[in-house]
Amino acid sequence: QKEVEQNSGPLSVPEGAIASLNCTYSDRGSQSFFWYRQYSGKSPELIMSIYSNGDKEDGRFTAQLNKASQYVSLLIRDSQPSDSATYLCAVRVGGYQKVTFGIGTKLQVIP
Amino acid sequence: DVKVTQSSRYLVKRTGEKVFLECVQDMDHENMFWYRQDPGLGLRLIYFSYDVKMKEKGDIPEGYSVSREKKERFSLILESASTNQTSMYLCASSLVGAGTGELFFGEGSRLTVL
């Protein structure tokens, strides 16, 4: 079982819709969770971090964490064509410096 | 503005050559990381360092070594390059503690081994 699992996609949503990206992780000791966005040909950039159960909102982005289900998600409201990118889920196990990434989900927002 | 700089954007090397990839950060971060990124495999951790002269193996350290003589600089070394090391290499840095995981990435070094 992979440490961090994501569906590679592509996930296609129409402009203005809500995009829902999902991630599961295997290590119950995981304490820190991150979403990175990577445009084609560019490096990943951090867009959200979440450390406790529940929702965290930042503009059009909402990260959701459910530690009991070992599940992290990212919602993008009012999706724009500029949101088209690969979204990487990353996890850090408590007490360790190592950060493990999923393979990423490619999102396509159709105008 | 925070910055992680990788010395070479594109490199072409021959099998058996020694390859150095260098990374410098200007954020006074304790942690530095080397990942490689391949289609279908995602980002995989090669090595990381949490302090000067300290290093830890990641998930795929075979065929690689690292050096961290100064806090701001982290080098990845391929002692004898092989074709299966053709990849995009990404350097990143972060703070320790709660900030770990909030990585700042360099622009990447695309290595082709012929």
JSON list of C-alpha atoms in Angstrom, two decimals:
[
{"chain": "A", "resi": 1, "resn": "GLN", "atom": "CA", "xyz": [0.00, 0.00, 0.00]},
{"chain": "A", "resi": 2, "resn": "LYS", "atom": "CA", "xyz": [1.35, 3.39, -0.96]},
{"chain": "A", "resi": 3, "resn": "GLU", "atom": "CA", "xyz": [1.88, 5.85, 1.86]},
{"chain": "A", "resi": 4, "resn": "VAL", "atom": "CA", "xyz": [-0.11, 8.58, 0.11]},
{"chain": "A", "resi": 5, "resn": "GLU", "atom": "CA", "xyz": [-2.66, 7.70, -2.57]},
{"chain": "A", "resi": 6, "resn": "GLN", "atom": "CA", "xyz": [-4.34, 9.95, -5.10]},
{"chain": "A", "resi": 7, "resn": "ASN", "atom": "CA", "xyz": [-6.25, 9.31, -8.27]},
{"chain": "A", "resi": 8, "resn": "SER", "atom": "CA", "xyz": [-4.06, 10.56, -11.11]},
{"chain": "A", "resi": 9, "resn": "GLY", "atom": "CA", "xyz": [-7.05, 11.82, -13.10]},
{"chain": "A", "resi": 10, "resn": "PRO", "atom": "CA", "xyz": [-7.54, 13.78, -15.18]},
{"chain": "A", "resi": 11, "resn": "LEU", "atom": "CA", "xyz": [-10.45, 15.31, -13.34]},
{"chain": "A", "resi": 12, "resn": "SER", "atom": "CA", "xyz": [-12.42, 17.56, -15.66]},
{"chain": "A", "resi": 13, "resn": "VAL", "atom": "CA", "xyz": [-14.83, 20.17, -14.30]},
{"chain": "A", "resi": 14, "resn": "PRO", "atom": "CA", "xyz": [-16.63, 23.05, -16.05]},
{"chain": "A", "resi": 15, "resn": "GLU", "atom": "CA", "xyz": [-15.66, 26.60, -15.24]},
{"chain": "A", "resi": 16, "resn": "GLY", "atom": "CA", "xyz": [-17.49, 27.86, -12.15]},
{"chain": "A", "resi": 17, "resn": "ALA", "atom": "CA", "xyz": [-18.03, 24.39, -10.69]},
{"chain": "A", "resi": 18, "resn": "ILE", "atom": "CA", "xyz": [-16.57, 22.92, -7.50]},
{"chain": "A", "resi": 19, "resn": "ALA", "atom": "CA", "xyz": [-13.54, 20.68, -7.99]},
{"chain": "A", "resi": 20, "resn": "SER", "atom": "CA", "xyz": [-13.06, 18.01, -5.35]},
{"chain": "A", "resi": 21, "resn": "LEU", "atom": "CA", "xyz": [-9.64, 16.38, -5.00]},
{"chain": "A", "resi": 22, "resn": "ASN", "atom": "CA", "xyz": [-9.07, 13.47, -2.67]},
{"chain": "A", "resi": 23, "resn": "CYS", "atom": "CA", "xyz": [-6.16, 11.83, -0.91]},
{"chain": "A", "resi": 24, "resn": "THR", "atom": "CA", "xyz": [-5.77, 8.93, 1.51]},
{"chain": "A", "resi": 25, "resn": "TYR", "atom": "CA", "xyz": [-2.74, 8.08, 3.65]},
{"chain": "A", "resi": 26, "resn": "SER", "atom": "CA", "xyz": [-1.65, 4.92, 5.38]},
{"chain": "A", "resi": 27, "resn": "ASP", "atom": "CA", "xyz": [0.35, 6.01, 8.44]},
{"chain": "A", "resi": 28, "resn": "ARG", "atom": "CA", "xyz": [-1.87, 6.79, 11.43]},
{"chain": "A", "resi": 29, "resn": "GLY", "atom": "CA", "xyz": [1.02, 8.75, 12.94]},
{"chain": "A", "resi": 30, "resn": "SER", "atom": "CA", "xyz": [0.69, 11.38, 10.22]},
{"chain": "A", "resi": 31, "resn": "GLN", "atom": "CA", "xyz": [0.17, 14.79, 11.72]},
{"chain": "A", "resi": 32, "resn": "SER", "atom": "CA", "xyz": [0.69, 17.38, 9.00]},
{"chain": "A", "resi": 33, "resn": "PHE", "atom": "CA", "xyz": [-1.04, 17.52, 5.63]},
{"chain": "A", "resi": 34, "resn": "PHE", "atom": "CA", "xyz": [-0.41, 19.71, 2.63]},
{"chain": "A", "resi": 35, "resn": "TRP", "atom": "CA", "xyz": [-1.70, 20.48, -0.81]},
{"chain": "A", "resi": 36, "resn": "TYR", "atom": "CA", "xyz": [0.66, 21.66, -3.51]},
{"chain": "A", "resi": 37, "resn": "ARG", "atom": "CA", "xyz": [-0.20, 22.91, -6.98]},
{"chain": "A", "resi": 38, "resn": "GLN", "atom": "CA", "xyz": [2.09, 22.22, -9.90]},
{"chain": "A", "resi": 39, "resn": "TYR", "atom": "CA", "xyz": [1.59, 23.86, -13.27]},
{"chain": "A", "resi": 40, "resn": "SER", "atom": "CA", "xyz": [2.97, 22.04, -16.28]},
{"chain": "A", "resi": 41, "resn": "GLY", "atom": "CA", "xyz": [6.73, 22.57, -16.52]},
{"chain": "A", "resi": 42, "resn": "LYS", "atom": "CA", "xyz": [6.89, 24.32, -13.15]},
{"chain": "A", "resi": 43, "resn": "SER", "atom": "CA", "xyz": [7.78, 23.36, -9.59]},
{"chain": "A", "resi": 44, "resn": "PRO", "atom": "CA", "xyz": [5.23, 22.57, -6.90]},
{"chain": "A", "resi": 45, "resn": "GLU", "atom": "CA", "xyz": [4.00, 25.44, -4.76]},
{"chain": "A", "resi": 46, "resn": "LEU", "atom": "CA", "xyz": [2.26, 25.15, -1.42]},
{"chain": "A", "resi": 47, "resn": "ILE", "atom": "CA", "xyz": [-1.37, 26.26, -1.44]},
{"chain": "A", "resi": 48, "resn": "MET", "atom": "CA", "xyz": [-2.82, 24.80, 1.76]},
{"chain": "A", "resi": 49, "resn": "SER", "atom": "CA", "xyz": [-1.68, 23.16, 4.98]},
{"chain": "A", "resi": 50, "resn": "ILE", "atom": "CA", "xyz": [-3.92, 21.53, 7.57]},
{"chain": "A", "resi": 51, "resn": "TYR", "atom": "CA", "xyz": [-3.01, 20.06, 10.92]},
{"chain": "A", "resi": 52, "resn": "SER", "atom": "CA", "xyz": [-6.25, 19.25, 12.75]},
{"chain": "A", "resi": 53, "resn": "ASN", "atom": "CA", "xyz": [-9.52, 17.56, 11.90]},
{"chain": "A", "resi": 54, "resn": "GLY", "atom": "CA", "xyz": [-12.13, 19.61, 10.13]},
{"chain": "A", "resi": 55, "resn": "ASP", "atom": "CA", "xyz": [-12.12, 22.27, 7.45]},
{"chain": "A", "resi": 56, "resn": "LYS", "atom": "CA", "xyz": [-9.70, 25.06, 6.69]},
{"chain": "A", "resi": 57, "resn": "GLU", "atom": "CA", "xyz": [-10.69, 27.73, 4.21]},
{"chain": "A", "resi": 58, "resn": "ASP", "atom": "CA", "xyz": [-8.49, 30.12, 2.26]},
{"chain": "A", "resi": 59, "resn": "GLY", "atom": "CA", "xyz": [-10.27, 32.09, -0.42]},
{"chain": "A", "resi": 60, "resn": "ARG", "atom": "CA", "xyz": [-11.71, 29.66, -2.97]},
{"chain": "A", "resi": 61, "resn": "PHE", "atom": "CA", "xyz": [-9.82, 26.74, -1.45]},
{"chain": "A", "resi": 62, "resn": "THR", "atom": "CA", "xyz": [-10.99, 24.51, 1.41]},
{"chain": "A", "resi": 63, "resn": "ALA", "atom": "CA", "xyz": [-8.90, 21.71, 2.85]},
{"chain": "A", "resi": 64, "resn": "GLN", "atom": "CA", "xyz": [-10.68, 18.98, 4.77]},
{"chain": "A", "resi": 65, "resn": "LEU", "atom": "CA", "xyz": [-9.06, 16.48, 7.12]},
{"chain": "A", "resi": 66, "resn": "ASN", "atom": "CA", "xyz": [-10.55, 13.35, 8.67]},
{"chain": "A", "resi": 67, "resn": "LYS", "atom": "CA", "xyz": [-7.88, 11.52, 10.66]},
{"chain": "A", "resi": 68, "resn": "ALA", "atom": "CA", "xyz": [-10.21, 8.68, 11.66]},
{"chain": "A", "resi": 69, "resn": "SER", "atom": "CA", "xyz": [-10.76, 7.86, 7.99]},
{"chain": "A", "resi": 70, "resn": "GLN", "atom": "CA", "xyz": [-7.19, 8.83, 7.03]},
{"chain": "A", "resi": 71, "resn": "TYR", "atom": "CA", "xyz": [-8.56, 11.11, 4.38]},
{"chain": "A", "resi": 72, "resn": "VAL", "atom": "CA", "xyz": [-7.66, 14.59, 3.14]},
{"chain": "A", "resi": 73, "resn": "SER", "atom": "CA", "xyz": [-9.45, 16.54, 0.49]},
{"chain": "A", "resi": 74, "resn": "LEU", "atom": "CA", "xyz": [-9.19, 19.85, -1.32]},
{"chain": "A", "resi": 75, "resn": "LEU", "atom": "CA", "xyz": [-12.22, 21.70, -2.62]},
{"chain": "A", "resi": 76, "resn": "ILE", "atom": "CA", "xyz": [-11.84, 24.47, -5.17]},
{"chain": "A", "resi": 77, "resn": "ARG", "atom": "CA", "xyz": [-14.93, 26.63, -5.49]},
{"chain": "A", "resi": 78, "resn": "ASP", "atom": "CA", "xyz": [-15.78, 28.63, -8.62]},
{"chain": "A", "resi": 79, "resn": "SER", "atom": "CA", "xyz": [-13.10, 26.77, -10.58]},
{"chain": "A", "resi": 80, "resn": "GLN", "atom": "CA", "xyz": [-11.24, 28.82, -13.17]},
{"chain": "A", "resi": 81, "resn": "PRO", "atom": "CA", "xyz": [-9.24, 27.71, -16.21]},
{"chain": "A", "resi": 82, "resn": "SER", "atom": "CA", "xyz": [-6.17, 29.06, -14.38]},
{"chain": "A", "resi": 83, "resn": "ASP", "atom": "CA", "xyz": [-6.74, 26.35, -11.74]},
{"chain": "A", "resi": 84, "resn": "SER", "atom": "CA", "xyz": [-5.86, 23.71, -14.35]},
{"chain": "A", "resi": 85, "resn": "ALA", "atom": "CA", "xyz": [-2.78, 22.03, -12.87]},
{"chain": "A", "resi": 86, "resn": "THR", "atom": "CA", "xyz": [-1.67, 18.92, -11.01]},
{"chain": "A", "resi": 87, "resn": "TYR", "atom": "CA", "xyz": [-2.50, 18.93, -7.31]},
{"chain": "A", "resi": 88, "resn": "LEU", "atom": "CA", "xyz": [-0.16, 17.03, -5.02]},
{"chain": "A", "resi": 89, "resn": "CYS", "atom": "CA", "xyz": [-1.12, 15.78, -1.58]},
{"chain": "A", "resi": 90, "resn": "ALA", "atom": "CA", "xyz": [1.75, 15.57, 0.93]},
{"chain": "A", "resi": 91, "resn": "VAL", "atom": "CA", "xyz": [1.95, 14.12, 4.41]},
{"chain": "A", "resi": 92, "resn": "ARG", "atom": "CA", "xyz": [4.43, 14.35, 7.27]},
{"chain": "A", "resi": 93, "resn": "VAL", "atom": "CA", "xyz": [4.51, 11.78, 10.02]},
{"chain": "A", "resi": 94, "resn": "GLY", "atom": "CA", "xyz": [4.80, 13.40, 13.44]},
{"chain": "A", "resi": 95, "resn": "GLY", "atom": "CA", "xyz": [8.33, 13.73, 14.79]},
{"chain": "A", "resi": 96, "resn": "TYR", "atom": "CA", "xyz": [9.97, 13.14, 11.44]},
{"chain": "A", "resi": 97, "resn": "GLN", "atom": "CA", "xyz": [11.26, 15.62, 8.88]},
{"chain": "A", "resi": 98, "resn": "LYS", "atom": "CA", "xyz": [10.39, 13.41, 5.92]},
{"chain": "A", "resi": 99, "resn": "VAL", "atom": "CA", "xyz": [7.56, 14.60, 3.68]},
{"chain": "A", "resi": 100, "resn": "THR", "atom": "CA", "xyz": [5.88, 12.05, 1.40]},
{"chain": "A", "resi": 101, "resn": "PHE", "atom": "CA", "xyz": [3.93, 13.02, -1.71]},
{"chain": "A", "resi": 102, "resn": "GLY", "atom": "CA", "xyz": [1.16, 11.35, -3.65]},
{"chain": "A", "resi": 103, "resn": "ILE", "atom": "CA", "xyz": [1.45, 11.10, -7.44]},
{"chain": "A", "resi": 104, "resn": "GLY", "atom": "CA", "xyz": [-0.88, 14.04, -7.91]},
{"chain": "A", "resi": 105, "resn": "THR", "atom": "CA", "xyz": [-4.26, 14.55, -9.53]},
{"chain": "A", "resi": 106, "resn": "LYS", "atom": "CA", "xyz": [-4.43, 16.43, -12.81]},
{"chain": "A", "resi": 107, "resn": "LEU", "atom": "CA", "xyz": [-7.29, 18.93, -12.85]},
{"chain": "A", "resi": 108, "resn": "GLN", "atom": "CA", "xyz": [-8.68, 20.36, -16.07]},
{"chain": "A", "resi": 109, "resn": "VAL", "atom": "CA", "xyz": [-11.13, 23.25, -15.84]},
{"chain": "A", "resi": 110, "resn": "ILE", "atom": "CA", "xyz": [-13.11, 23.52, -19.07]},
{"chain": "A", "resi": 111, "resn": "PRO", "atom": "CA", "xyz": [-14.15, 27.08, -20.12]},
{"chain": "B", "resi": 1, "resn": "ASP", "atom": "CA", "xyz": [11.07, 36.96, -1.49]},
{"chain": "B", "resi": 2, "resn": "VAL", "atom": "CA", "xyz": [12.09, 33.42, -0.58]},
{"chain": "B", "resi": 3, "resn": "LYS", "atom": "CA", "xyz": [14.30, 31.65, -2.99]},
{"chain": "B", "resi": 4, "resn": "VAL", "atom": "CA", "xyz": [15.69, 28.20, -3.68]},
{"chain": "B", "resi": 5, "resn": "THR", "atom": "CA", "xyz": [18.15, 28.21, -6.55]},
{"chain": "B", "resi": 6, "resn": "GLN", "atom": "CA", "xyz": [19.31, 25.14, -8.43]},
{"chain": "B", "resi": 7, "resn": "SER", "atom": "CA", "xyz": [22.54, 25.60, -10.29]},
{"chain": "B", "resi": 8, "resn": "SER", "atom": "CA", "xyz": [21.60, 23.93, -13.58]},
{"chain": "B", "resi": 9, "resn": "ARG", "atom": "CA", "xyz": [18.22, 23.80, -15.29]},
{"chain": "B", "resi": 10, "resn": "TYR", "atom": "CA", "xyz": [19.24, 21.30, -17.95]},
{"chain": "B", "resi": 11, "resn": "LEU", "atom": "CA", "xyz": [22.12, 18.82, -18.00]},
{"chain": "B", "resi": 12, "resn": "VAL", "atom": "CA", "xyz": [23.12, 16.10, -20.44]},
{"chain": "B", "resi": 13, "resn": "LYS", "atom": "CA", "xyz": [25.66, 13.58, -19.19]},
{"chain": "B", "resi": 14, "resn": "ARG", "atom": "CA", "xyz": [27.04, 10.26, -20.33]},
{"chain": "B", "resi": 15, "resn": "THR", "atom": "CA", "xyz": [26.72, 6.96, -18.52]},
{"chain": "B", "resi": 16, "resn": "GLY", "atom": "CA", "xyz": [29.41, 6.61, -15.87]},
{"chain": "B", "resi": 17, "resn": "GLU", "atom": "CA", "xyz": [30.05, 10.32, -15.44]},
{"chain": "B", "resi": 18, "resn": "LYS", "atom": "CA", "xyz": [30.02, 11.93, -12.00]},
{"chain": "B", "resi": 19, "resn": "VAL", "atom": "CA", "xyz": [27.27, 14.50, -11.71]},
{"chain": "B", "resi": 20, "resn": "PHE", "atom": "CA", "xyz": [26.86, 17.31, -9.19]},
{"chain": "B", "resi": 21, "resn": "LEU", "atom": "CA", "xyz": [23.55, 19.06, -8.67]},
{"chain": "B", "resi": 22, "resn": "GLU", "atom": "CA", "xyz": [23.70, 22.07, -6.38]},
{"chain": "B", "resi": 23, "resn": "CYS", "atom": "CA", "xyz": [21.00, 23.86, -4.48]},
{"chain": "B", "resi": 24, "resn": "VAL", "atom": "CA", "xyz": [21.18, 27.09, -2.48]},
{"chain": "B", "resi": 25, "resn": "GLN", "atom": "CA", "xyz": [18.47, 28.62, -0.31]},
{"chain": "B", "resi": 26, "resn": "ASP", "atom": "CA", "xyz": [18.40, 32.11, 1.17]},
{"chain": "B", "resi": 27, "resn": "MET", "atom": "CA", "xyz": [15.74, 31.57, 3.84]},
{"chain": "B", "resi": 28, "resn": "ASP", "atom": "CA", "xyz": [17.95, 30.27, 6.66]},
{"chain": "B", "resi": 29, "resn": "HIS", "atom": "CA", "xyz": [15.96, 27.01, 6.60]},
{"chain": "B", "resi": 30, "resn": "GLU", "atom": "CA", "xyz": [17.24, 24.06, 8.59]},
{"chain": "B", "resi": 31, "resn": "ASN", "atom": "CA", "xyz": [15.76, 21.36, 6.34]},
{"chain": "B", "resi": 32, "resn": "MET", "atom": "CA", "xyz": [16.76, 20.69, 2.78]},
{"chain": "B", "resi": 33, "resn": "PHE", "atom": "CA", "xyz": [15.48, 17.93, 0.51]},
{"chain": "B", "resi": 34, "resn": "TRP", "atom": "CA", "xyz": [16.26, 16.32, -2.83]},
{"chain": "B", "resi": 35, "resn": "TYR", "atom": "CA", "xyz": [13.40, 14.72, -4.76]},
{"chain": "B", "resi": 36, "resn": "ARG", "atom": "CA", "xyz": [13.15, 13.26, -8.21]},
{"chain": "B", "resi": 37, "resn": "GLN", "atom": "CA", "xyz": [9.96, 13.46, -10.22]},
{"chain": "B", "resi": 38, "resn": "ASP", "atom": "CA", "xyz": [9.03, 10.95, -12.89]},
{"chain": "B", "resi": 39, "resn": "PRO", "atom": "CA", "xyz": [5.76, 10.55, -14.83]},
{"chain": "B", "resi": 40, "resn": "GLY", "atom": "CA", "xyz": [3.44, 8.11, -13.10]},
{"chain": "B", "resi": 41, "resn": "LEU", "atom": "CA", "xyz": [5.68, 7.89, -10.04]},
{"chain": "B", "resi": 42, "resn": "GLY", "atom": "CA", "xyz": [5.32, 11.37, -8.62]},
{"chain": "B", "resi": 43, "resn": "LEU", "atom": "CA", "xyz": [7.82, 12.99, -6.30]},
{"chain": "B", "resi": 44, "resn": "ARG", "atom": "CA", "xyz": [10.12, 10.56, -4.55]},
{"chain": "B", "resi": 45, "resn": "LEU", "atom": "CA", "xyz": [12.48, 11.56, -1.76]},
{"chain": "B", "resi": 46, "resn": "ILE", "atom": "CA", "xyz": [16.15, 10.77, -2.34]},
{"chain": "B", "resi": 47, "resn": "TYR", "atom": "CA", "xyz": [17.83, 12.36, 0.69]},
{"chain": "B", "resi": 48, "resn": "PHE", "atom": "CA", "xyz": [17.17, 15.08, 3.18]},
{"chain": "B", "resi": 49, "resn": "SER", "atom": "CA", "xyz": [19.20, 17.04, 5.67]},
{"chain": "B", "resi": 50, "resn": "TYR", "atom": "CA", "xyz": [18.01, 18.68, 8.88]},
{"chain": "B", "resi": 51, "resn": "ASP", "atom": "CA", "xyz": [21.29, 20.36, 9.81]},
{"chain": "B", "resi": 52, "resn": "VAL", "atom": "CA", "xyz": [24.77, 21.05, 8.51]},
{"chain": "B", "resi": 53, "resn": "LYS", "atom": "CA", "xyz": [26.67, 17.81, 7.92]},
{"chain": "B", "resi": 54, "resn": "MET", "atom": "CA", "xyz": [23.57, 15.77, 8.82]},
{"chain": "B", "resi": 55, "resn": "LYS", "atom": "CA", "xyz": [21.76, 13.66, 6.26]},
{"chain": "B", "resi": 56, "resn": "GLU", "atom": "CA", "xyz": [19.05, 11.04, 6.17]},
{"chain": "B", "resi": 57, "resn": "LYS", "atom": "CA", "xyz": [18.17, 8.57, 3.43]},
{"chain": "B", "resi": 58, "resn": "GLY", "atom": "CA", "xyz": [14.84, 8.97, 1.78]},
{"chain": "B", "resi": 59, "resn": "ASP", "atom": "CA", "xyz": [12.93, 6.35, -0.17]},
{"chain": "B", "resi": 60, "resn": "ILE", "atom": "CA", "xyz": [15.31, 5.94, -3.11]},
{"chain": "B", "resi": 61, "resn": "PRO", "atom": "CA", "xyz": [18.89, 6.75, -2.01]},
{"chain": "B", "resi": 62, "resn": "GLU", "atom": "CA", "xyz": [20.63, 4.07, -4.08]},
{"chain": "B", "resi": 63, "resn": "GLY", "atom": "CA", "xyz": [23.09, 5.52, -6.56]},
{"chain": "B", "resi": 64, "resn": "TYR", "atom": "CA", "xyz": [23.08, 8.95, -4.91]},
{"chain": "B", "resi": 65, "resn": "SER", "atom": "CA", "xyz": [24.98, 10.74, -2.18]},
{"chain": "B", "resi": 66, "resn": "VAL", "atom": "CA", "xyz": [24.63, 14.21, -0.70]},
{"chain": "B", "resi": 67, "resn": "SER", "atom": "CA", "xyz": [26.72, 16.87, 0.94]},
{"chain": "B", "resi": 68, "resn": "ARG", "atom": "CA", "xyz": [25.76, 19.72, 3.25]},
{"chain": "B", "resi": 69, "resn": "GLU", "atom": "CA", "xyz": [28.81, 21.67, 4.36]},
{"chain": "B", "resi": 70, "resn": "LYS", "atom": "CA", "xyz": [26.96, 24.96, 4.82]},
{"chain": "B", "resi": 71, "resn": "LYS", "atom": "CA", "xyz": [23.44, 25.61, 6.00]},
{"chain": "B", "resi": 72, "resn": "GLU", "atom": "CA", "xyz": [22.36, 27.26, 2.78]},
{"chain": "B", "resi": 73, "resn": "ARG", "atom": "CA", "xyz": [23.78, 24.69, 0.35]},
{"chain": "B", "resi": 74, "resn": "PHE", "atom": "CA", "xyz": [22.77, 21.08, -0.32]},
{"chain": "B", "resi": 75, "resn": "SER", "atom": "CA", "xyz": [24.40, 19.10, -3.10]},
{"chain": "B", "resi": 76, "resn": "LEU", "atom": "CA", "xyz": [23.24, 15.89, -4.76]},
{"chain": "B", "resi": 77, "resn": "ILE", "atom": "CA", "xyz": [25.95, 13.68, -6.25]},
{"chain": "B", "resi": 78, "resn": "LEU", "atom": "CA", "xyz": [25.55, 10.89, -8.75]},
{"chain": "B", "resi": 79, "resn": "GLU", "atom": "CA", "xyz": [28.84, 9.00, -8.44]},
{"chain": "B", "resi": 80, "resn": "SER", "atom": "CA", "xyz": [28.38, 7.12, -11.72]},
{"chain": "B", "resi": 81, "resn": "ALA", "atom": "CA", "xyz": [25.39, 8.26, -13.69]},
{"chain": "B", "resi": 82, "resn": "SER", "atom": "CA", "xyz": [23.14, 5.66, -15.27]},
{"chain": "B", "resi": 83, "resn": "THR", "atom": "CA", "xyz": [20.33, 5.98, -17.80]},
{"chain": "B", "resi": 84, "resn": "ASN", "atom": "CA", "xyz": [17.70, 5.18, -15.17]},
{"chain": "B", "resi": 85, "resn": "GLN", "atom": "CA", "xyz": [18.72, 8.36, -13.36]},
{"chain": "B", "resi": 86, "resn": "THR", "atom": "CA", "xyz": [17.36, 10.45, -16.21]},
{"chain": "B", "resi": 87, "resn": "SER", "atom": "CA", "xyz": [14.76, 12.54, -14.42]},
{"chain": "B", "resi": 88, "resn": "MET", "atom": "CA", "xyz": [13.68, 15.92, -13.09]},
{"chain": "B", "resi": 89, "resn": "TYR", "atom": "CA", "xyz": [15.44, 16.67, -9.81]},
{"chain": "B", "resi": 90, "resn": "LEU", "atom": "CA", "xyz": [13.84, 19.06, -7.38]},
{"chain": "B", "resi": 91, "resn": "CYS", "atom": "CA", "xyz": [15.47, 20.66, -4.38]},
{"chain": "B", "resi": 92, "resn": "ALA", "atom": "CA", "xyz": [13.37, 22.04, -1.53]},
{"chain": "B", "resi": 93, "resn": "SER", "atom": "CA", "xyz": [13.85, 23.63, 1.86]},
{"chain": "B", "resi": 94, "resn": "SER", "atom": "CA", "xyz": [11.73, 24.15, 4.96]},
{"chain": "B", "resi": 95, "resn": "LEU", "atom": "CA", "xyz": [11.85, 25.10, 8.59]},
{"chain": "B", "resi": 96, "resn": "VAL", "atom": "CA", "xyz": [12.00, 22.40, 11.25]},
{"chain": "B", "resi": 97, "resn": "GLY", "atom": "CA", "xyz": [9.16, 21.56, 13.60]},
{"chain": "B", "resi": 98, "resn": "ALA", "atom": "CA", "xyz": [5.69, 22.72, 12.67]},
{"chain": "B", "resi": 99, "resn": "GLY", "atom": "CA", "xyz": [7.03, 24.30, 9.48]},
{"chain": "B", "resi": 100, "resn": "THR", "atom": "CA", "xyz": [8.34, 21.06, 8.11]},
{"chain": "B", "resi": 101, "resn": "GLY", "atom": "CA", "xyz": [6.22, 20.05, 5.17]},
{"chain": "B", "resi": 102, "resn": "GLU", "atom": "CA", "xyz": [5.79, 23.62, 4.04]},
{"chain": "B", "resi": 103, "resn": "LEU", "atom": "CA", "xyz": [8.39, 23.20, 1.34]},
{"chain": "B", "resi": 104, "resn": "PHE", "atom": "CA", "xyz": [9.80, 25.81, -0.97]},
{"chain": "B", "resi": 105, "resn": "PHE", "atom": "CA", "xyz": [11.00, 24.28, -4.22]},
{"chain": "B", "resi": 106, "resn": "GLY", "atom": "CA", "xyz": [13.65, 25.30, -6.67]},
{"chain": "B", "resi": 107, "resn": "GLU", "atom": "CA", "xyz": [12.92, 25.41, -10.39]},
{"chain": "B", "resi": 108, "resn": "GLY", "atom": "CA", "xyz": [14.26, 21.92, -10.95]},
{"chain": "B", "resi": 109, "resn": "SER", "atom": "CA", "xyz": [17.17, 20.37, -12.83]},
{"chain": "B", "resi": 110, "resn": "ARG", "atom": "CA", "xyz": [16.31, 18.16, -15.76]},
{"chain": "B", "resi": 111, "resn": "LEU", "atom": "CA", "xyz": [19.04, 15.55, -16.15]},
{"chain": "B", "resi": 112, "resn": "THR", "atom": "CA", "xyz": [19.41, 13.36, -19.20]},
{"chain": "B", "resi": 113, "resn": "VAL", "atom": "CA", "xyz": [21.90, 10.50, -19.03]},
{"chain": "B", "resi": 114, "resn": "LEU", "atom": "CA", "xyz": [22.87, 9.05, -22.41]}
]
